Short mmCIF file of C-alpha atoms in Angstrom, two decimals:
data_model
loop_
_atom_site.label_atom_id
_atom_site.label_comp_id
_atom_site.label_asym_id
_atom_site.label_seq_id
_atom_site.Cartn_x
_atom_site.Cartn_y
_atom_site.Cartn_z
CA UNK A 1 4.44 22.29 -26.37
CA UNK A 2 3.65 18.84 -28.07
CA UNK A 3 -0.02 18.52 -29.08
CA UNK A 4 -0.72 15.89 -26.52
CA UNK A 5 0.44 18.31 -23.91
CA UNK A 6 -2.25 20.79 -24.71
CA UNK A 7 -5.21 18.26 -24.77
CA UNK A 8 -8.23 18.38 -22.59
CA UNK A 9 -6.85 15.60 -20.42
CA UNK A 10 -3.60 17.71 -20.02
CA UNK A 11 -5.74 20.68 -18.96
CA UNK A 12 -7.57 18.60 -16.44
CA UNK A 13 -4.33 17.51 -15.09
CA UNK A 14 -3.18 21.18 -14.49
CA UNK A 15 -6.60 21.76 -12.85
CA UNK A 16 -6.62 18.66 -10.57
CA UNK A 17 -3.02 19.57 -9.35
CA UNK A 18 -3.97 23.30 -8.77
CA UNK A 19 -1.14 24.34 -11.07
CA UNK A 20 -3.80 26.46 -13.22
CA UNK A 21 -7.18 27.14 -12.09
CA UNK A 22 -8.55 29.74 -14.24
CA UNK A 23 -8.83 30.09 -17.93
CA UNK A 24 -5.95 32.67 -17.91
CA UNK A 25 -3.87 30.47 -16.10
CA UNK A 26 -4.49 27.81 -18.38
CA UNK A 27 -3.39 29.95 -21.37
CA UNK A 28 -0.41 30.95 -19.71
CA UNK A 29 0.61 27.40 -18.65
CA UNK A 30 -0.14 25.79 -22.14
CA UNK A 31 0.33 28.69 -24.73
CA UNK A 32 -3.06 27.84 -26.14
CA UNK A 33 -5.29 30.46 -27.45
CA UNK A 34 -8.17 31.66 -25.49
CA UNK A 35 -10.73 29.92 -27.94
CA UNK A 36 -8.69 26.67 -27.82
CA UNK A 37 -8.78 26.68 -24.24
CA UNK A 38 -12.47 27.41 -24.22
CA UNK A 39 -13.03 24.58 -26.58
CA UNK A 40 -11.12 22.06 -24.41
CA UNK A 41 -12.91 23.20 -21.16
CA UNK A 42 -16.31 22.74 -22.99
CA UNK A 43 -15.36 19.19 -23.46
CA UNK A 44 -14.42 18.90 -19.79
CA UNK A 45 -17.48 20.73 -18.52
CA UNK A 46 -19.59 18.60 -20.98
CA UNK A 47 -18.39 15.44 -19.50
CA UNK A 48 -19.50 16.81 -16.12
CA UNK A 49 -15.86 16.77 -14.69
CA UNK A 50 -15.42 20.23 -13.77
CA UNK A 51 -17.37 22.86 -12.05
CA UNK A 52 -16.74 26.58 -11.18
CA UNK A 53 -15.77 27.41 -7.63
CA UNK A 54 -18.87 27.97 -6.58
CA UNK A 55 -19.94 24.49 -7.08
CA UNK A 56 -21.99 24.59 -10.41
CA UNK A 57 -21.08 23.10 -13.56
CA UNK A 58 -21.95 26.09 -15.96
CA UNK A 59 -18.52 26.90 -16.58
CA UNK A 60 -18.59 30.42 -15.08
CA UNK A 61 -17.11 33.70 -16.31
CA UNK A 62 -13.57 33.68 -18.04
CA UNK A 63 -12.06 34.88 -14.73
CA UNK A 64 -13.95 32.21 -12.57
CA UNK A 65 -11.92 29.75 -10.67
CA UNK A 66 -12.26 26.22 -11.91
CA UNK A 67 -12.05 22.85 -10.15
CA UNK A 68 -12.52 19.20 -10.61
CA UNK A 69 -15.85 17.97 -9.59
CA UNK A 70 -15.39 15.08 -7.09
CA UNK A 71 -19.29 14.25 -7.11
CA UNK A 72 -19.73 13.62 -10.65
CA UNK A 73 -18.96 9.88 -10.31
CA UNK A 74 -18.24 7.31 -7.63
CA UNK A 75 -15.74 4.41 -7.44
CA UNK A 76 -16.33 1.07 -6.03
CA UNK A 77 -13.35 -0.54 -4.32
CA UNK A 78 -12.87 -3.98 -2.96
CA UNK A 79 -10.19 -5.20 -0.48
CA UNK A 80 -10.01 -9.03 -0.85
CA UNK A 81 -8.20 -11.05 1.89
CA UNK A 82 -8.13 -14.92 2.53
CA UNK A 83 -10.98 -15.10 4.96
CA UNK A 84 -13.02 -12.03 4.36
CA UNK A 85 -13.63 -8.90 2.10
CA UNK A 86 -14.40 -5.15 2.54
CA UNK A 87 -16.12 -3.34 -0.22
CA UNK A 88 -17.01 0.43 -0.36
CA UNK A 89 -18.24 3.16 -2.52
CA UNK A 90 -16.06 6.17 -2.46
CA UNK A 91 -16.25 9.69 -4.07
CA UNK A 92 -13.29 10.83 -6.31
CA UNK A 93 -11.41 12.44 -3.59
CA UNK A 94 -11.38 9.11 -1.44
CA UNK A 95 -14.21 9.68 0.98
CA UNK A 96 -16.09 6.52 1.95
CA UNK A 97 -19.66 6.66 1.44
CA UNK A 98 -20.72 3.37 2.22
CA UNK A 99 -18.86 0.23 3.30
CA UNK A 100 -19.49 -3.48 3.98
CA UNK A 101 -17.38 -6.23 5.41
CA UNK A 102 -18.04 -10.04 5.49
CA UNK A 103 -16.79 -13.38 5.46
CA UNK A 104 -15.45 -14.58 2.14
CA UNK A 105 -13.09 -17.38 1.59
CA UNK A 106 -10.63 -16.79 -1.33
CA UNK A 107 -9.85 -20.50 -1.60
CA UNK A 108 -13.68 -21.02 -2.77
CA UNK A 109 -12.17 -19.75 -6.21
CA UNK A 110 -12.56 -16.59 -8.30
CA UNK A 111 -16.02 -17.32 -9.93
CA UNK A 112 -17.92 -17.85 -6.57
CA UNK A 113 -15.75 -14.92 -4.81
CA UNK A 114 -16.35 -12.23 -7.74
CA UNK A 115 -19.89 -13.23 -7.90
CA UNK A 116 -20.56 -12.66 -4.31
CA UNK A 117 -18.74 -9.32 -4.38
CA UNK A 118 -20.83 -8.04 -7.21
CA UNK A 119 -23.99 -9.12 -5.26
CA UNK A 120 -22.84 -6.58 -2.65
CA UNK A 121 -22.54 -3.78 -5.05
CA UNK A 122 -26.07 -2.77 -5.73
CA UNK A 123 -26.93 -2.44 -1.98
CA UNK A 124 -23.91 -0.51 -1.39
CA UNK A 125 -24.54 1.90 -4.05
CA UNK A 126 -28.07 2.31 -2.85
CA UNK A 127 -26.82 3.18 0.63
CA UNK A 128 -24.39 5.82 -0.85
CA UNK A 129 -27.09 7.45 -2.55
CA UNK A 130 -25.77 6.40 -6.08
CA UNK A 131 -26.76 4.03 -8.93
CA UNK A 132 -24.95 1.81 -11.63
CA UNK A 133 -24.68 4.77 -13.99
CA UNK A 134 -22.65 6.56 -11.28
CA UNK A 135 -19.76 4.12 -11.21
CA UNK A 136 -16.75 5.11 -13.34
CA UNK A 137 -14.48 2.22 -12.19
CA UNK A 138 -13.84 -0.79 -9.76
CA UNK A 139 -10.56 -1.09 -7.95
CA UNK A 140 -9.83 -4.60 -6.58
CA UNK A 141 -6.98 -5.37 -3.94
CA UNK A 142 -5.75 -9.10 -3.98
CA UNK A 143 -3.31 -10.85 -1.54
CA UNK A 144 -0.94 -12.15 -4.43
CA UNK A 145 1.38 -10.86 -7.08
CA UNK A 146 -0.72 -9.26 -10.10
CA UNK A 147 0.48 -8.54 -13.65
CA UNK A 148 -0.95 -5.26 -13.71
CA UNK A 149 -1.07 -4.75 -17.47
CA UNK A 150 -3.38 -7.85 -17.73
CA UNK A 151 -5.04 -7.58 -14.25
CA UNK A 152 -4.23 -11.50 -13.79
CA UNK A 153 -2.65 -12.82 -10.47
CA UNK A 154 0.63 -14.82 -11.22
CA UNK A 155 1.32 -17.97 -9.13
CA UNK A 156 -0.35 -16.68 -6.01
CA UNK A 157 0.63 -18.99 -2.93
CA UNK A 158 -2.47 -18.13 -0.79
CA UNK A 159 -4.99 -17.83 -3.68
CA UNK A 160 -5.74 -21.46 -4.94
CA UNK A 161 -7.53 -21.47 -8.32
CA UNK A 162 -6.66 -17.91 -9.34
CA UNK A 163 -3.57 -18.35 -11.06
CA UNK A 164 -4.04 -16.54 -14.60
CA UNK A 165 -7.77 -16.32 -14.12
CA UNK A 166 -9.33 -13.39 -16.14
CA UNK A 167 -10.42 -11.18 -12.92
CA UNK A 168 -10.95 -8.01 -14.86
CA UNK A 169 -13.21 -9.47 -17.66
CA UNK A 170 -15.29 -11.56 -15.10
CA UNK A 171 -15.59 -8.67 -12.64
CA UNK A 172 -16.87 -6.69 -15.67
CA UNK A 173 -19.42 -9.47 -16.58
CA UNK A 174 -20.78 -9.89 -13.12
CA UNK A 175 -21.09 -6.14 -12.29
CA UNK A 176 -23.34 -5.83 -15.50
CA UNK A 177 -25.22 -8.94 -14.52
CA UNK A 178 -25.97 -7.93 -10.93
CA UNK A 179 -25.86 -4.21 -11.03
CA UNK A 180 -26.30 -2.94 -14.64
CA UNK A 181 -24.16 -0.94 -17.12
CA UNK A 182 -21.72 1.75 -15.77
CA UNK A 183 -21.59 5.46 -17.05
CA UNK A 184 -18.55 4.52 -19.20
CA UNK A 185 -18.99 3.51 -22.75
CA UNK A 186 -18.44 -0.07 -22.89
CA UNK A 187 -17.68 -2.48 -19.84
CA UNK A 188 -16.97 -0.69 -16.49
CA UNK A 189 -13.06 -0.02 -15.99
CA UNK A 190 -11.63 -2.69 -13.54
CA UNK A 191 -8.08 -2.18 -12.05
CA UNK A 192 -6.37 -5.20 -10.13
CA UNK A 193 -3.45 -4.82 -8.10
CA UNK A 194 -1.60 -6.42 -5.19
CA UNK A 195 -2.71 -5.53 -1.67
CA UNK A 196 0.60 -4.28 -0.36
CA UNK A 197 1.06 -2.13 -3.35
CA UNK A 198 -2.37 -0.51 -2.80
CA UNK A 199 -1.91 -0.06 0.89
CA UNK A 200 1.42 1.50 0.34
CA UNK A 201 -0.06 3.83 -2.30
CA UNK A 202 -2.85 5.00 0.21
CA UNK A 203 -0.68 5.32 3.08
CA UNK A 204 2.02 7.42 1.18
CA UNK A 205 -0.78 9.71 -0.23
CA UNK A 206 -2.44 10.13 3.14
CA UNK A 207 0.50 10.98 5.22
CA UNK A 208 3.85 10.71 3.61
CA UNK A 209 3.27 12.36 0.15
CA UNK A 210 6.88 14.31 0.32
CA UNK A 211 8.53 10.95 0.77
CA UNK A 212 10.21 10.10 -2.68
CA UNK A 213 11.21 6.55 -1.63
CA UNK A 214 8.45 4.78 0.65
CA UNK A 215 8.30 1.23 1.97
CA UNK A 216 5.31 -0.76 3.47
CA UNK A 217 5.24 -3.98 4.77
CA UNK A 218 2.15 -5.97 5.45
CA UNK A 219 2.30 -8.85 7.99
CA UNK A 220 -0.87 -10.92 7.89
CA UNK A 221 -1.63 -14.43 6.50
CA UNK A 222 1.28 -13.69 4.28
CA UNK A 223 4.19 -11.07 3.96
CA UNK A 224 4.41 -8.65 1.55
CA UNK A 225 5.95 -5.29 0.57
CA UNK A 226 4.74 -2.22 -1.38
CA UNK A 227 7.20 0.42 -2.81
CA UNK A 228 6.19 3.82 -3.81
CA UNK A 229 8.78 5.73 -5.94
CA UNK A 230 8.25 9.38 -6.68
CA UNK A 231 4.66 9.16 -6.02
CA UNK A 232 4.05 5.91 -8.34
CA UNK A 233 3.95 2.35 -7.25
CA UNK A 234 6.84 0.33 -8.20
CA UNK A 235 5.85 -3.06 -9.56
CA UNK A 236 9.03 -4.67 -11.13
CA UNK A 237 8.44 -5.91 -14.78
CA UNK A 238 5.68 -8.33 -14.15
CA UNK A 239 4.29 -7.38 -10.63
CA UNK A 240 6.58 -9.48 -8.48
CA UNK A 241 8.35 -6.62 -6.77
CA UNK A 242 7.75 -6.60 -2.85
CA UNK A 243 7.15 -10.18 -2.65
CA UNK A 244 9.53 -10.58 0.43
CA UNK A 245 7.45 -13.37 2.20
CA UNK A 246 9.35 -15.80 -0.20
CA UNK A 247 12.85 -14.77 0.54
CA UNK A 248 14.65 -17.83 1.83
CA UNK A 249 16.16 -18.06 5.30
CA UNK A 250 19.35 -19.83 5.47
CA UNK A 251 18.65 -21.52 9.03
CA UNK A 252 15.10 -22.69 8.57
CA UNK A 253 15.50 -25.23 5.87
CA UNK A 254 12.48 -27.34 7.25
CA UNK A 255 9.84 -24.95 7.25
CA UNK A 256 7.42 -25.61 4.43
CA UNK A 257 5.78 -22.68 2.77
CA UNK A 258 2.36 -22.42 1.03
CA UNK A 259 4.20 -21.81 -2.18
CA UNK A 260 5.70 -25.33 -2.00
CA UNK A 261 9.40 -24.23 -1.14
CA UNK A 262 11.25 -24.54 2.18
CA UNK A 263 12.70 -21.90 4.44
CA UNK A 264 10.50 -18.86 3.34
CA UNK A 265 10.19 -15.88 5.47
CA UNK A 266 6.54 -16.39 5.29
CA UNK A 267 6.53 -20.05 6.45
CA UNK A 268 8.05 -18.78 9.97
CA UNK A 269 7.19 -15.29 10.44
CA UNK A 270 3.55 -14.77 8.97
CA UNK A 271 0.18 -14.51 10.79
CA UNK A 272 -0.41 -18.21 9.43
CA UNK A 273 2.97 -19.42 10.74
CA UNK A 274 2.25 -17.85 14.25
CA UNK A 275 -1.25 -19.33 14.45
CA UNK A 276 0.20 -22.53 13.85
CA UNK A 277 2.94 -22.21 16.55
CA UNK A 278 0.21 -21.03 18.94
CA UNK A 279 -1.77 -23.98 18.06
CA UNK A 280 1.08 -26.18 18.98
CA UNK A 281 1.49 -24.47 22.32
CA UNK A 282 -2.24 -25.20 23.19
CA UNK A 283 -3.55 -22.05 22.17
CA UNK A 284 -6.31 -22.68 19.56
CA UNK A 285 -5.55 -20.16 16.63
CA UNK A 286 -6.50 -20.64 13.01
CA UNK A 287 -5.51 -17.45 11.24
CA UNK A 288 -3.68 -13.99 11.31
CA UNK A 289 -6.81 -12.21 12.51
CA UNK A 290 -6.96 -14.60 15.38
CA UNK A 291 -3.15 -13.87 16.33
CA UNK A 292 -4.39 -10.03 15.86
CA UNK A 293 -6.94 -10.63 18.56
CA UNK A 294 -4.62 -12.52 20.97
CA UNK A 295 -2.04 -9.65 20.69
CA UNK A 296 -4.86 -7.19 21.44
CA UNK A 297 -5.54 -9.33 24.63
CA UNK A 298 -1.80 -9.24 25.70
CA UNK A 299 -1.53 -13.17 25.37
CA UNK A 300 2.04 -13.72 26.55
CA UNK A 301 2.93 -16.45 23.80
CA UNK A 302 1.43 -14.43 20.83
CA UNK A 303 3.30 -11.29 22.20
CA UNK A 304 6.58 -13.29 22.35
CA UNK A 305 6.06 -14.91 18.87
CA UNK A 306 5.23 -11.56 17.34
CA UNK A 307 8.27 -10.04 18.51
CA UNK A 308 10.12 -12.84 17.24
CA UNK A 309 8.55 -12.53 13.93
CA UNK A 310 9.46 -8.95 13.82
CA UNK A 311 13.06 -9.78 14.45
CA UNK A 312 12.95 -12.27 11.47
CA UNK A 313 11.39 -9.68 9.18
CA UNK A 314 13.61 -7.05 10.42
CA UNK A 315 16.68 -9.05 9.34
CA UNK A 316 15.39 -9.34 5.92
CA UNK A 317 14.43 -5.86 5.68
CA UNK A 318 18.08 -4.78 6.63
CA UNK A 319 18.88 -5.88 2.93
CA UNK A 320 15.77 -4.50 1.63
CA UNK A 321 16.32 -1.11 3.26
CA UNK A 322 19.97 -0.89 2.26
CA UNK A 323 18.80 -1.57 -1.54
CA UNK A 324 15.81 0.92 -1.42
CA UNK A 325 17.03 3.70 0.99
CA UNK A 326 13.50 4.71 1.92
CA UNK A 327 12.58 7.57 3.95
CA UNK A 328 9.63 5.85 5.66
CA UNK A 329 8.95 2.28 6.43
CA UNK A 330 5.38 1.69 7.39
CA UNK A 331 4.27 -1.79 9.20
CA UNK A 332 0.92 -2.98 8.77
CA UNK A 333 -1.33 -5.97 9.04
CA UNK A 334 -2.34 -8.44 11.77
CA UNK A 335 0.81 -8.37 13.37
CA UNK A 336 1.64 -4.65 13.28
CA UNK A 337 1.46 -3.90 17.30
CA UNK A 338 4.14 -2.78 19.56
CA UNK A 339 5.70 -6.33 20.10
CA UNK A 340 6.32 -6.61 16.32
CA UNK A 341 7.53 -3.13 15.66
CA UNK A 342 10.00 -3.63 18.37
CA UNK A 343 11.42 -6.83 16.91
CA UNK A 344 11.65 -5.36 13.47
CA UNK A 345 13.52 -2.28 14.92
CA UNK A 346 15.90 -4.36 16.97
CA UNK A 347 17.11 -6.42 13.97
CA UNK A 348 16.83 -3.63 11.29
CA UNK A 349 19.00 -1.17 13.19
CA UNK A 350 21.18 -3.72 14.36
CA UNK A 351 21.87 -5.25 10.85
CA UNK A 352 21.62 -2.18 8.49
CA UNK A 353 24.36 0.27 8.22
CA UNK A 354 23.83 3.42 10.24
CA UNK A 355 23.92 5.77 7.26
CA UNK A 356 21.18 3.72 5.66
CA UNK A 357 18.77 4.14 8.51
CA UNK A 358 19.86 7.69 9.69
CA UNK A 359 16.90 9.46 7.95
CA UNK A 360 14.43 6.24 8.16
CA UNK A 361 11.21 6.68 10.15
CA UNK A 362 9.65 3.28 11.03
CA UNK A 363 6.08 3.73 12.03
CA UNK A 364 2.75 1.78 11.82
CA UNK A 365 -0.04 2.56 9.47
CA UNK A 366 -2.60 5.28 9.82
CA UNK A 367 -5.32 4.08 7.69
CA UNK A 368 -5.99 0.73 9.48
CA UNK A 369 -8.45 -1.51 7.56
CA UNK A 370 -9.21 0.97 5.10
CA UNK A 371 -5.73 1.24 3.39
CA UNK A 372 -6.60 -1.14 0.74
CA UNK A 373 -9.71 0.30 -0.18
CA UNK A 374 -8.47 3.71 -0.40
CA UNK A 375 -5.57 2.62 -2.41
CA UNK A 376 -7.71 0.74 -4.86
CA UNK A 377 -10.02 3.84 -5.26
CA UNK A 378 -7.06 6.17 -5.73
CA UNK A 379 -5.51 4.00 -8.37
CA UNK A 380 -8.87 4.05 -10.34
CA UNK A 381 -9.07 7.68 -10.25
CA UNK A 382 -5.61 8.57 -11.04
CA UNK A 383 -5.80 5.95 -13.84
CA UNK A 384 -9.04 7.39 -15.42
CA UNK A 385 -8.22 10.94 -15.19
CA UNK A 386 -4.59 10.81 -16.18
CA UNK A 387 -4.19 12.99 -19.58
CA UNK A 388 -3.96 10.06 -21.95
CA UNK A 389 -6.86 8.00 -20.49
CA UNK A 390 -8.93 11.11 -19.86
CA UNK A 391 -8.79 12.15 -23.74
CA UNK A 392 -9.61 8.55 -24.65
CA UNK A 393 -12.57 8.53 -22.44
CA UNK A 394 -13.68 12.00 -23.72
CA UNK A 395 -13.38 10.81 -27.53
CA UNK A 396 -15.45 7.73 -26.41
CA UNK A 397 -18.20 9.85 -24.96
CA UNK A 398 -18.16 12.11 -27.92
CA UNK A 399 -18.74 9.35 -30.27
CA UNK A 400 -21.46 7.67 -28.27
CA UNK A 401 -23.19 11.15 -28.29
CA UNK A 402 -22.62 11.44 -32.05
CA UNK A 403 -24.24 7.86 -32.34
CA UNK A 404 -27.19 8.98 -30.31
CA UNK A 405 -27.89 12.19 -32.18
CA UNK A 406 -27.59 10.49 -35.61
CA UNK A 407 -30.09 7.68 -34.70
CA UNK A 408 -33.59 7.93 -35.98
CA UNK A 409 -36.12 9.29 -33.64
#
């Protein structure tokens, strides 16, 4: 077994997955000696990441079952939309400990929005019974394409002023300014991803973990898709995968989109587009959330337009489904009710080849408004406790401890 496959981070992966839950299991799985396994476990127990099955963090007897301790830290998650935001504190299993929602205009720009979010954090942590040093990371869901490596949005049609902005670094600075230092050596880790990606990640983990090819479509102010393949988010080479709202429709050349082009799917079938159509019909509507309210009330024009939007999106999805061949298609967002679902199914099954849809389940989401939060939190946890990143963090913690012990009293 290669050296990095026998590191403390690799042992942690085996424990978290349930593949090895005792010292003996770990020895057999890795081929390491008892003393080496003991040393690796000492690192993990010392960091507070493990506990024995009884719930203490002493390490237990050699035969005791070992498990990941989800209580040793918390995650801050943010789901940012065009007109409002949700923020939450979650434990490392994804349980929501405290949540807050409020109006927040993404068009006010990143400095104002990120600063306001940071002001939400301290009260949220207090409500959850946690403090700044309990936070291991922040996950941020945004309604635009994200270059995941840099944490920056790239030419986002509905996020004016955000293109290329250093979201990660600014969030780290505002967190320390308004909340304090985190438990991590250095700035608090911040991960940023597209909202549809994170919703897909959460919905897949919650209800469809056995599906190797999974597709989610969010139809709200804009239209986007998230793809999960073999348990991981598929982003493409620069984060643009799934941006189906800007696929051009051949018969809508006069429909001006927020991106500046004409004929985009989002220009005629999004919540924003339906709101404009309803207003033209004398039903004052300003946003996708207004459309959602009207659909819940059974407003006839809203119901008809949502079904028509579903048909338009279903026509595009016939191509997407043919390409990806997913086992599950989840529809979510402001429009995702019965009329929209009916419209999608009508055109999707009509236009796609039968063998492409023979084993496809088309359903609505189960996590509702918390999908983005739970996806953002899960992304942070899976990143921070993956083998390589876990080893890097352990080394940083050890170096910090060595500096403290070497400092003069």
